[in-house]
Coordinates of C-alpha atoms in Angstrom, one line a residue:
Chain R
M1 CA -81.9 62.5 160.2
L2 CA -79.4 64.4 158.2
S3 CA -77.6 62.1 155.5
K4 CA -74.1 62.0 154.3
K5 CA -75.2 63.4 150.8
Q6 CA -77.4 66.3 152.5
A7 CA -74.1 66.9 154.5
L8 CA -72.2 67.4 151.6
L9 CA -74.5 69.7 149.7
F10 CA -75.1 71.7 153.0
F11 CA -71.2 72.0 152.6
L12 CA -70.9 72.8 148.8
G13 CA -74.1 75.0 148.6
G14 CA -72.9 77.3 151.5
T15 CA -69.3 77.4 150.5
I16 CA -70.4 78.4 146.6
M17 CA -72.9 81.0 148.0
F18 CA -70.8 82.8 150.4
S19 CA -67.7 82.6 148.1
I20 CA -69.6 84.2 145.3
I21 CA -71.1 87.0 147.8
F22 CA -67.2 87.6 149.1
I23 CA -65.9 87.7 145.8
A24 CA -68.7 90.1 144.9
L25 CA -68.1 92.4 147.6
S26 CA -64.4 92.5 147.4
I27 CA -64.8 93.7 143.6
D28 CA -66.3 96.7 144.9
T29 CA -64.1 97.3 147.8
V30 CA -61.0 97.1 145.2
A31 CA -62.7 99.0 142.4
K32 CA -64.7 101.4 144.2
G33 CA -64.3 101.4 148.1
I34 CA -60.5 101.1 148.8
P35 CA -59.7 104.0 146.2
Q36 CA -62.3 106.5 147.5
H37 CA -61.3 105.8 151.3
T38 CA -57.6 106.2 150.5
H39 CA -58.0 109.1 148.3
E40 CA -56.0 107.2 145.9
E41 CA -55.6 110.3 143.8
N42 CA -53.1 112.0 146.3
M43 CA -50.9 109.0 146.1
T44 CA -47.9 110.5 144.6
K45 CA -44.9 108.9 143.2
A46 CA -43.4 110.1 146.6
V47 CA -46.4 108.0 148.6
V48 CA -45.6 104.9 146.7
A49 CA -41.9 105.5 147.3
G50 CA -42.5 105.8 150.5
R51 CA -44.6 102.8 150.5
V52 CA -41.9 100.6 149.3
L53 CA -39.4 101.6 151.7
W54 CA -42.1 100.6 154.8
D55 CA -42.5 97.2 153.2
E56 CA -38.7 96.7 152.3
N57 CA -37.9 97.7 155.8
N58 CA -40.0 95.8 157.6
C59 CA -41.6 98.5 159.9
M60 CA -44.6 96.6 160.9
G61 CA -42.3 93.9 162.4
C62 CA -42.2 96.7 165.0
H63 CA -45.0 99.1 164.6
T64 CA -48.5 98.8 163.7
L65 CA -50.1 101.2 160.7
M66 CA -53.8 101.3 160.8
G67 CA -53.9 99.2 163.5
E68 CA -51.6 96.2 162.2
G69 CA -48.3 95.1 162.6
A70 CA -46.2 94.4 166.0
Y71 CA -46.6 96.0 169.1
Y72 CA -43.4 96.9 170.0
A73 CA -43.3 100.4 169.1
P74 CA -46.0 103.1 168.6
E75 CA -48.8 103.2 165.9
L76 CA -48.1 105.2 163.4
T77 CA -51.5 105.9 161.7
K78 CA -51.6 109.4 162.8
V79 CA -48.0 110.1 163.4
Y80 CA -47.8 112.8 161.0
D81 CA -50.3 114.7 162.9
R82 CA -48.7 114.0 166.3
Q83 CA -45.0 114.4 165.4
G84 CA -45.1 116.6 162.4
P85 CA -42.7 116.3 159.7
D86 CA -39.3 117.6 161.3
V87 CA -39.2 115.1 164.1
I88 CA -40.0 112.2 161.4
K89 CA -37.3 113.4 159.5
A90 CA -34.5 113.6 162.4
I91 CA -35.5 109.8 163.8
L92 CA -35.6 108.7 160.2
T93 CA -32.2 110.0 159.1
S94 CA -30.8 109.3 162.3
K95 CA -27.3 107.4 162.4
V96 CA -27.9 106.0 166.2
P97 CA -30.6 104.3 167.3
W98 CA -33.5 106.4 167.8
A99 CA -34.2 104.8 171.7
P100 CA -37.1 106.7 173.7
H101 CA -37.2 105.3 177.2
G102 CA -34.9 103.1 176.1
R103 CA -36.1 100.8 173.6
K104 CA -34.3 101.0 170.7
M105 CA -35.0 101.6 166.8
V106 CA -33.1 100.2 164.0
A107 CA -31.0 103.6 162.9
Y108 CA -31.7 103.5 159.3
G109 CA -29.6 106.7 158.5
F110 CA -32.1 107.2 155.8
S111 CA -31.4 110.1 153.1
D112 CA -33.1 113.3 152.9
Q113 CA -35.1 112.1 149.9
E114 CA -35.8 108.6 151.3
A115 CA -37.3 110.4 154.7
E116 CA -39.1 113.0 152.6
N117 CA -40.5 110.0 150.6
L118 CA -41.6 108.3 154.1
I119 CA -43.2 111.3 155.3
A120 CA -45.5 111.7 152.2
F121 CA -46.7 108.1 152.7
F122 CA -47.5 108.3 156.7
K123 CA -49.2 111.8 155.6
W124 CA -51.2 110.0 152.8
I125 CA -51.7 107.3 155.2
G126 CA -52.9 109.8 158.1
E127 CA -55.8 111.1 155.6
I128 CA -57.2 107.7 154.9
D129 CA -60.8 107.2 155.9
L130 CA -60.5 104.3 158.3
N131 CA -64.1 104.4 159.4
G132 CA -63.2 106.0 162.4
Y133 CA -59.9 104.3 163.8
P134 CA -58.1 105.1 165.7
A135 CA -60.8 106.2 168.3
P136 CA -60.3 109.2 170.5
P137 CA -59.6 108.1 174.1
P138 CA -63.4 108.0 175.6
L139 CA -62.1 108.3 179.0
K140 CA -59.8 111.0 178.8
N141 CA -61.9 114.0 180.0
K142 CA -62.7 112.1 183.1
L143 CA -59.1 112.5 184.6
K144 CA -58.5 115.1 186.8
Chain B
M1 CA -48.1 51.6 159.1
K2 CA -49.0 50.1 155.9
Y3 CA -46.9 51.2 153.2
K4 CA -43.1 51.8 152.8
T5 CA -43.2 55.2 151.4
Q6 CA -45.2 56.7 154.4
K7 CA -41.9 56.8 156.2
V8 CA -41.6 60.5 154.1
A9 CA -44.0 61.7 157.1
Y10 CA -41.3 61.1 159.8
W11 CA -38.9 63.5 158.0
A12 CA -41.8 66.5 157.8
F13 CA -42.4 66.0 161.4
A14 CA -38.7 66.1 162.3
L15 CA -38.2 69.6 160.5
S16 CA -41.5 70.8 162.6
M17 CA -40.0 69.8 165.7
L18 CA -36.3 71.5 164.7
L19 CA -38.1 74.4 163.6
I20 CA -40.6 74.8 166.5
I21 CA -37.5 74.8 168.9
L22 CA -36.3 78.0 166.9
Q23 CA -39.3 79.6 166.8
L24 CA -39.5 79.4 170.9
T25 CA -35.8 80.7 171.0
Y26 CA -37.1 83.6 169.0
G27 CA -40.1 84.3 171.1
F28 CA -37.9 84.5 173.9
I29 CA -35.5 87.1 172.1
Q30 CA -38.9 89.1 171.7
A31 CA -40.0 88.9 175.2
F32 CA -36.7 90.0 176.9
A33 CA -36.6 93.0 174.0
H34 CA -40.0 94.2 175.5
L35 CA -38.4 93.9 178.8
G36 CA -35.6 96.1 177.8
Y37 CA -32.8 93.4 177.6
D38 CA -32.3 94.1 174.0
G39 CA -28.5 93.3 173.9
L40 CA -28.9 91.6 170.5
H41 CA -30.3 94.6 168.9
E42 CA -27.5 95.0 166.6
W43 CA -27.7 91.5 165.1
I44 CA -31.5 90.6 165.7
P45 CA -33.5 93.8 165.9
F46 CA -37.1 93.3 167.0
N47 CA -38.6 93.2 163.5
T48 CA -36.2 90.2 162.5
S49 CA -37.0 88.3 165.6
M50 CA -40.8 89.2 165.0
A51 CA -40.5 88.3 161.1
V52 CA -38.5 84.7 162.5
H53 CA -41.0 83.9 165.2
K54 CA -44.0 84.1 162.9
N55 CA -42.6 82.7 159.6
L56 CA -40.9 79.7 161.4
L57 CA -44.5 79.3 163.0
V58 CA -46.4 79.3 159.7
V59 CA -43.4 76.7 158.3
W60 CA -43.5 74.2 160.7
I61 CA -47.1 73.8 160.6
L62 CA -47.2 73.2 157.2
S63 CA -44.4 70.9 157.1
G64 CA -46.5 69.1 160.0
F65 CA -49.5 69.3 157.4
M66 CA -47.6 67.7 154.8
G67 CA -46.1 64.7 157.1
A68 CA -49.8 64.3 158.2
A69 CA -50.9 64.1 154.2
Y70 CA -47.7 62.1 153.5
Y71 CA -49.0 59.4 156.2
I72 CA -52.6 59.6 156.0
I73 CA -53.0 59.8 151.9
P74 CA -51.4 56.1 151.3
D75 CA -53.3 54.6 154.1
E76 CA -56.6 56.0 153.4
S77 CA -56.2 55.5 149.7
D78 CA -54.1 51.9 150.0
H79 CA -51.8 52.9 147.6
E80 CA -48.1 54.0 147.9
L81 CA -47.3 57.5 147.6
I82 CA -45.9 57.9 143.6
F83 CA -42.3 59.3 143.4
P84 CA -41.5 58.8 147.1
K85 CA -37.7 60.2 146.3
L86 CA -39.5 63.3 145.0
A87 CA -41.2 63.9 148.2
Y88 CA -38.0 63.7 150.1
L89 CA -36.5 66.3 148.0
Q90 CA -39.8 68.4 148.0
L91 CA -39.1 68.3 152.0
A92 CA -35.5 69.1 151.8
A93 CA -36.1 71.7 149.2
L94 CA -38.7 73.2 151.7
A95 CA -36.4 73.4 154.6
V96 CA -33.6 74.9 152.5
V97 CA -35.9 77.8 151.3
G98 CA -37.3 78.1 154.5
V99 CA -33.3 78.6 156.0
I100 CA -32.6 81.0 153.6
A101 CA -35.6 82.8 154.2
V102 CA -34.8 82.7 157.7
V103 CA -31.0 83.9 157.1
G104 CA -32.1 86.8 154.8
F105 CA -34.5 88.4 157.6
H106 CA -31.6 88.9 159.2
F107 CA -30.1 91.2 156.5
N108 CA -33.1 93.2 156.0
W109 CA -34.1 91.0 152.8
W110 CA -37.9 90.5 153.6
E111 CA -41.0 92.1 152.9
G112 CA -42.6 94.0 155.5
R113 CA -46.3 92.2 155.5
K114 CA -47.1 89.9 158.7
F115 CA -47.1 86.6 158.4
L116 CA -45.9 86.8 154.6
E117 CA -42.3 88.4 155.2
I118 CA -40.8 85.6 152.8
P119 CA -39.2 87.8 149.7
R120 CA -41.0 87.3 146.6
E121 CA -38.4 85.7 145.0
L122 CA -38.5 82.7 147.3
D123 CA -42.3 83.0 147.1
F124 CA -42.0 81.1 143.8
L125 CA -39.6 78.7 145.3
V126 CA -42.5 78.2 147.7
V127 CA -44.8 77.8 144.9
V128 CA -42.7 75.3 143.0
D129 CA -42.2 73.3 146.2
V130 CA -45.9 73.1 146.9
L131 CA -46.9 72.4 143.6
L132 CA -44.2 69.1 143.8
F133 CA -46.0 68.3 147.2
L134 CA -49.4 68.6 145.6
F135 CA -48.5 66.4 142.6
I136 CA -47.4 63.9 144.8
I137 CA -50.2 63.7 146.9
L138 CA -52.9 64.4 144.2
G139 CA -51.4 61.7 141.6
T140 CA -51.3 58.8 144.7
L141 CA -55.3 59.6 145.1
W142 CA -55.3 59.9 141.1
K143 CA -53.6 56.4 140.5
A144 CA -55.6 54.9 143.6
K145 CA -59.0 53.3 143.6
K146 CA -60.4 54.5 147.1
R147 CA -60.7 58.1 147.8
T148 CA -62.1 58.4 151.1
T149 CA -64.0 61.8 152.3
T150 CA -61.5 62.2 154.8
A151 CA -58.5 62.0 152.2
M152 CA -60.8 63.9 149.8
I153 CA -61.3 66.8 152.4
L154 CA -57.5 66.9 153.6
S155 CA -56.7 67.4 149.7
V156 CA -58.8 69.9 148.8
G157 CA -57.8 71.6 151.7
L158 CA -54.2 71.4 150.9
L159 CA -55.1 72.5 147.4
A160 CA -57.2 75.6 148.5
A161 CA -54.2 76.5 150.9
A162 CA -51.6 76.7 148.0
L163 CA -53.9 78.5 145.8
L164 CA -54.7 81.2 148.3
Y165 CA -51.0 81.9 148.5
L166 CA -50.9 83.6 145.0
P167 CA -53.0 86.6 145.9
G168 CA -50.5 87.6 148.5
M169 CA -47.8 87.8 145.9
I170 CA -49.1 90.6 143.8
W171 CA -47.7 93.7 144.2
F172 CA -50.0 96.7 145.1
D173 CA -48.6 100.4 145.0
N174 CA -51.6 101.3 147.5
H175 CA -50.8 100.0 150.9
A176 CA -54.4 99.5 152.2
L177 CA -54.9 97.3 148.5
D178 CA -52.0 95.3 150.0
S179 CA -53.1 94.8 153.2
F180 CA -56.9 93.9 152.1
F181 CA -55.4 91.0 149.8
R182 CA -52.9 89.8 152.2
W183 CA -56.0 88.8 154.6
W184 CA -57.1 86.7 151.5
V185 CA -53.7 84.8 152.4
V186 CA -53.7 84.9 155.7
H187 CA -57.4 85.0 157.0
L188 CA -58.6 82.4 154.5
W189 CA -55.7 80.2 155.6
V190 CA -56.5 79.9 159.3
E191 CA -60.1 80.4 159.3
G192 CA -60.8 78.9 156.3
V193 CA -58.9 76.3 154.3
W194 CA -56.5 75.4 157.0
E195 CA -59.5 74.1 158.8
L196 CA -60.6 71.8 156.1
I197 CA -56.7 70.1 156.7
M198 CA -57.7 70.3 160.3
G199 CA -61.1 68.5 159.9
G200 CA -59.5 66.0 157.7
I201 CA -56.8 64.9 160.1
L202 CA -59.0 65.1 162.8
A203 CA -61.7 62.9 161.2
Y204 CA -58.9 60.1 160.4
L205 CA -57.5 60.3 163.8
L206 CA -60.9 59.6 165.3
I207 CA -61.6 57.4 163.2
K208 CA -58.7 55.5 163.9
L209 CA -58.7 56.6 167.6
T210 CA -62.6 55.9 168.5
G211 CA -63.4 53.1 166.0
V212 CA -66.6 55.2 165.2
D213 CA -68.1 54.2 161.9
R214 CA -66.6 56.1 159.3
E215 CA -69.6 57.3 157.7
V216 CA -70.8 58.7 160.8
I217 CA -67.7 60.6 161.2
E218 CA -67.4 61.6 157.5
K219 CA -70.8 62.9 157.4
W220 CA -70.4 65.6 160.7
L221 CA -67.2 66.1 158.6
Y222 CA -69.0 67.8 156.2
V223 CA -71.3 70.0 158.5
I224 CA -68.3 71.2 160.3
V225 CA -66.3 72.1 157.3
G226 CA -70.0 73.6 155.8
L227 CA -69.8 75.9 158.8
T228 CA -66.5 76.9 158.9
F229 CA -66.8 78.5 154.8
L230 CA -70.4 79.7 156.0
S231 CA -68.9 81.9 158.9
G232 CA -65.3 82.1 157.8
I233 CA -65.4 83.3 154.2
L234 CA -67.3 86.7 155.1
G235 CA -65.8 86.9 158.4
T236 CA -62.7 87.9 156.6
G237 CA -64.4 91.2 157.0
H238 CA -63.3 91.5 160.4
H239 CA -59.9 92.5 159.1
Y240 CA -61.4 95.4 156.8
Y241 CA -62.7 97.5 159.7
Y242 CA -60.4 99.9 160.0
T243 CA -57.6 99.4 157.2
G244 CA -59.0 101.5 154.6
A245 CA -62.4 99.3 153.2
P246 CA -65.6 100.9 152.7
S247 CA -68.1 100.7 156.1
Y248 CA -70.4 97.7 155.2
W249 CA -67.4 95.7 156.3
L250 CA -68.1 96.3 159.7
I251 CA -71.8 94.9 159.5
I252 CA -70.8 91.7 157.5
G253 CA -67.4 91.1 159.2
G254 CA -69.1 91.4 162.5
I255 CA -72.2 89.2 161.9
F256 CA -70.2 86.5 160.5
S257 CA -67.0 86.3 162.3
A258 CA -69.6 86.2 165.6
L259 CA -70.6 82.8 164.0
E260 CA -66.9 81.5 163.2
P261 CA -67.2 80.1 166.7
L262 CA -69.6 77.7 165.6
A263 CA -67.7 75.9 163.4
F264 CA -64.7 75.1 166.2
M265 CA -67.4 74.4 169.0
G266 CA -68.9 72.1 166.0
M267 CA -65.4 70.5 166.3
A268 CA -65.1 70.1 169.8
L269 CA -68.4 68.3 170.4
F270 CA -67.7 66.4 167.3
A271 CA -64.3 64.9 168.7
L272 CA -65.8 64.6 172.5
N273 CA -69.0 63.0 171.0
M274 CA -67.2 60.6 168.7
Y275 CA -64.5 59.8 171.9
K276 CA -67.7 58.8 174.0
K277 CA -69.7 56.8 171.4
G278 CA -66.2 54.8 170.5
E279 CA -66.2 51.8 171.8
K280 CA -63.0 51.0 171.1
R281 CA -60.4 52.2 173.4
H282 CA -57.1 52.7 171.5
P283 CA -54.0 52.3 173.8
N284 CA -52.2 55.3 172.6
K285 CA -53.8 57.6 175.6
T286 CA -51.6 60.5 174.6
A287 CA -52.6 60.6 171.2
I288 CA -56.3 60.9 172.5
N289 CA -55.2 63.6 174.4
W290 CA -53.7 65.8 172.0
T291 CA -56.7 65.1 169.8
L292 CA -59.2 66.1 172.0
G293 CA -56.9 68.5 173.2
T294 CA -56.8 70.3 169.8
A295 CA -60.7 69.9 169.3
I296 CA -61.4 71.9 172.9
V297 CA -58.4 74.3 173.1
S298 CA -59.2 75.5 169.3
F299 CA -62.7 76.5 170.5
A300 CA -61.2 78.3 173.7
G301 CA -58.9 80.1 171.3
A302 CA -59.6 80.6 168.0
G303 CA -63.3 80.2 169.0
L304 CA -63.8 82.4 172.0
L305 CA -60.9 84.4 172.1
G306 CA -61.6 85.3 168.8
L307 CA -64.9 86.3 169.8
A308 CA -63.6 88.6 172.5
H309 CA -62.6 91.2 170.3
T310 CA -64.6 90.6 167.1
L311 CA -67.4 92.9 167.2
P312 CA -66.5 95.9 165.6
Q313 CA -67.6 98.4 168.9
V314 CA -64.7 96.2 170.6
N315 CA -62.3 96.2 168.2
L316 CA -62.2 99.9 167.5
Y317 CA -60.1 99.7 170.6
T318 CA -58.5 96.2 171.0
H319 CA -57.2 96.7 167.1
G320 CA -53.4 96.5 167.5
T321 CA -53.3 95.8 170.7
F322 CA -51.6 92.6 172.9
V323 CA -55.5 91.3 173.1
T324 CA -54.9 90.2 169.3
A325 CA -51.8 88.3 170.8
M326 CA -53.8 86.8 173.3
H327 CA -56.1 85.2 170.7
G328 CA -53.4 84.4 168.3
H329 CA -51.1 82.4 170.6
L330 CA -54.2 80.2 171.9
A331 CA -55.9 79.8 168.5
F332 CA -52.6 78.9 166.5
W333 CA -51.3 76.7 169.4
G334 CA -55.1 75.0 170.0
A335 CA -56.1 74.5 166.1
Y336 CA -52.8 74.1 164.5
G337 CA -49.9 73.6 166.9
M338 CA -51.9 70.7 169.1
L339 CA -53.2 69.3 165.8
V340 CA -49.8 68.8 164.1
F341 CA -48.7 67.1 167.6
A342 CA -51.6 64.9 167.6
I343 CA -51.0 63.3 164.4
I344 CA -47.3 62.8 165.3
T345 CA -48.2 61.4 168.5
Y346 CA -50.6 58.9 166.7
V347 CA -48.2 58.2 164.2
M348 CA -44.7 57.5 165.2
P349 CA -45.5 54.7 167.0
N350 CA -46.7 53.0 163.9
L351 CA -43.7 54.4 162.1
T352 CA -41.1 53.0 164.3
G353 CA -42.9 50.1 165.8
R354 CA -42.0 51.3 169.3
K355 CA -44.6 51.7 171.8
L356 CA -43.3 55.1 173.6
Y357 CA -46.5 56.9 174.1
N358 CA -48.3 56.4 177.4
N359 CA -44.9 57.1 179.4
S360 CA -44.2 59.8 181.3
L361 CA -42.5 61.5 179.2
S362 CA -45.0 62.1 176.6
S363 CA -47.9 63.1 179.3
Y364 CA -45.7 65.4 180.7
A365 CA -45.0 67.1 177.5
F366 CA -48.6 67.5 177.0
W367 CA -49.5 68.7 180.4
L368 CA -47.1 71.3 180.5
S369 CA -47.1 72.4 176.9
L370 CA -51.0 72.9 177.8
I371 CA -50.7 74.7 181.1
G372 CA -47.5 76.9 180.0
M373 CA -49.7 78.0 176.9
L374 CA -52.6 78.9 179.1
G375 CA -50.5 80.9 181.2
M376 CA -48.8 82.6 178.6
V377 CA -52.8 83.7 177.2
A378 CA -53.4 84.9 180.7
A379 CA -50.4 87.2 180.5
F380 CA -51.1 88.2 177.0
A381 CA -54.8 88.8 178.0
A382 CA -53.3 91.0 181.1
M383 CA -51.3 93.1 178.6
G384 CA -53.7 93.7 176.3
V385 CA -56.5 94.6 178.8
T386 CA -53.8 97.2 180.3
Q387 CA -53.4 98.3 176.9
V388 CA -56.8 98.9 175.8
A389 CA -57.7 100.7 179.2
L390 CA -54.6 102.9 179.6
E391 CA -53.7 103.6 176.1
R392 CA -57.1 103.7 174.2
R393 CA -59.6 104.8 176.5
L394 CA -57.6 107.0 178.8
G395 CA -54.9 108.1 176.0
M396 CA -51.8 107.3 177.7
A397 CA -48.7 107.5 175.6
F398 CA -47.5 104.1 173.9
M399 CA -44.3 103.8 175.5
D400 CA -45.8 105.1 179.2
V401 CA -47.9 102.0 179.2
Q402 CA -45.3 99.6 177.5
A403 CA -43.6 100.3 180.9
E404 CA -46.6 99.2 182.7
L405 CA -46.8 96.2 180.7
K406 CA -43.5 95.1 182.1
P407 CA -44.6 92.9 184.9
H408 CA -46.9 91.1 182.6
F409 CA -43.7 90.1 180.7
W410 CA -41.9 88.7 183.4
V411 CA -45.3 86.5 183.7
L412 CA -45.2 85.7 180.0
V413 CA -41.3 84.6 180.4
I414 CA -42.1 82.1 183.2
T415 CA -45.0 80.5 181.5
A416 CA -43.3 80.3 178.2
S417 CA -40.6 78.3 179.9
I418 CA -43.1 75.7 181.2
F419 CA -44.4 75.4 177.5
T420 CA -40.8 75.3 176.2
I421 CA -40.0 72.2 178.6
G422 CA -43.0 70.7 177.7
I423 CA -42.3 71.0 174.0
L424 CA -38.4 70.1 174.7
L425 CA -39.9 66.8 176.5
Y426 CA -41.9 66.1 173.4
V427 CA -39.0 66.6 171.0
W428 CA -36.9 64.2 173.5
N429 CA -39.9 61.6 173.4
F430 CA -39.6 62.1 169.4
I431 CA -35.6 61.5 169.1
K432 CA -36.3 58.4 171.5
F433 CA -38.6 56.6 169.1
G434 CA -35.8 56.6 166.7
L435 CA -35.9 56.4 162.4
P436 CA -38.8 55.0 160.5
K437 CA -38.3 51.1 160.0
D438 CA -39.6 49.1 157.4
E439 CA -40.1 46.1 160.3
A440 CA -43.3 48.6 161.5
I441 CA -45.1 48.1 158.2
G442 CA -48.1 46.3 159.4
M443 CA -47.4 46.5 163.1
E444 CA -50.4 49.0 163.1
D445 CA -53.0 46.5 164.2
K446 CA -50.9 45.7 167.2
F447 CA -51.5 49.0 168.6
Q448 CA -55.1 48.8 167.5
A449 CA -55.6 46.3 170.4
I450 CA -58.2 47.1 173.4

C-alpha cells in the first residue's frame, strides 16, 4: 500500500517534471512560435497603437478575438475580411451607438487616426496563423 | 474556535457574502441585456457588467480563501495569528481596492483582459495586499511548532497563487503573447494552484467532519494534488490551440487536459470515501452537504463539462461560444464557490457559538442554489449547442443566432432567480449567526459530539 512519503514523492516528482516540460515549451512558444505565427515583423506602430485601444476600452468585454472574450457581440478575428476597412471605420467613429438588430455598442467616437490604428490591428490579427480557427462552417453546403 | 485571532475569518467571509450579491446583480444586468432590455447601457454597458461580474467572482473567492486560511492556520498550527490587527487592515484594504476597481470599470478604467481587468496601477496594490496576507499566514506557520500537511498544502497553494499573478502584469505589444501569459495566471490558478488550496480546505473539512485519521486523509491529498499538476500544468495547452501558438499545443493540450478530470474525480472519490469511512458523524449536516457537494459538483463542472469541449477537434467549433459559459459556471461554482460556502458553513457555529446549522434556512439555501445552478448550466448548454450548430456548423450570422438564443436566456433568468434565492437565504442565515464572540472559544468540542 502507498505510504504518505511515496505520495509526497509522486506529488513533488510529477509537479517538478511537468513544470520543467511546460516552461521549456513556453520558452519555445514565446521565442519562436508566437513571433512566427503572428508574423511579428508586420506588427507596425499602428498595430500596437490599435492593440492599446483594444485593451484600454475592454473590447473583449463584449466581443471575442481569436475566440477569446465575451459572447455579446460578433467574433472579430476575421472582421477585416468580412466587413472591410470602410465599414469598420464608420462603426468606430460613429457618435451614436452602432446597434445592429437593436443590440447597442458603446459609441466610442474614435478619431480617424484611432480608427485607422484599430483597423491595422484587426488586419494584423486576421493574418495570424491560428491553426485553422475559425473553421469554415462544414455544413453550409448541405443547406438547400 | 481555539484562538481569538481566528475571528478575523468572519470579516473575510462577510466580504465574500457582500460581493457575491453584487456579482449576481451584475449577472442579471447581463442576462437582461442579452434579452434586449439594456436600459442601463449608458451607465453600465455590457463590457462593464461583464468585467464586474467576473472580477467580483475572483475577489469574493479569494476573500473566502483568505478567511479559510485565517481560520484554519491557527487551528492547524496551534498558534494565534501573528499581527491580527494587520490582518484586519489587509482585509479592509482588499475591500477598498475591490471597490475602486469596480467603480473604475464604470468609467472605462481597466484593461481589456478577461478575468484580469483590474488596471495595472491597482495590480500593485493587490500585490502589496497579498504579500501582507502571506506574511501573516506564513509568519504564523513559522512561529508555530506544528506544521501539518494540510496547513502546508494550503499555504503553498496561496503562495503559488500570489506568484502566478505576476506574469499577468507584464505588458506585451503582441496581443497573442499577452493572451499566452494571461492564461499562465487564469489557467494555472483555477486548474492548478487553486486546486491545492481547494485540496487543503477540503482535507481540513474532512478531518473535522468525518473523524477519519489525518494521516490517511493527507496521504490521499498528496495523490490528488499530484494528479492535478500532472494533468493541469500541460493542460494549459488547451488555451493555446487557436490563439497564435504553435500546433504542438493541440496534441499536448488535448492529451493532458483530457486527463484533468482525473484530479477532480479523485477529489470526489476521496471525499465520498472518507465520509463513508468516517465513524464519527458531525452534527453540522449542512457543512457535510456543502463539503461533499463541492467535491462532486466540481467533478461534474470542472471535470466532465471541461472534458466535453477540451479536445481540439471539438474545441475548434465550441471555442468562443456559450459552451464555455456552461463549463465556466458549474466549474467555478462547484470547485470554488461551494468550497467557500462549505468552509463558512463549518466555521460559523464555531466562531459565534450559535448552532444555526441544520435549520431549514441553511438547508433551503443549499438545495435551491444547487438546483438553480444546475438549471442555469442547462440553459447555457442549450445556448452553446444552438450557437455551435447554427453559427459554427451551418454558418449563420452572429446576430441572427443570438435572436435564436433568447428563449434559453429566459430559462437562464428563471433558474438564476432560484439560485439567487438560495444565496440570499444563505446570506440571511449568515447574518443571523451574528458577530464572532470570544465566548465561543473552546465551544467547538460541543459541536463535535455525535
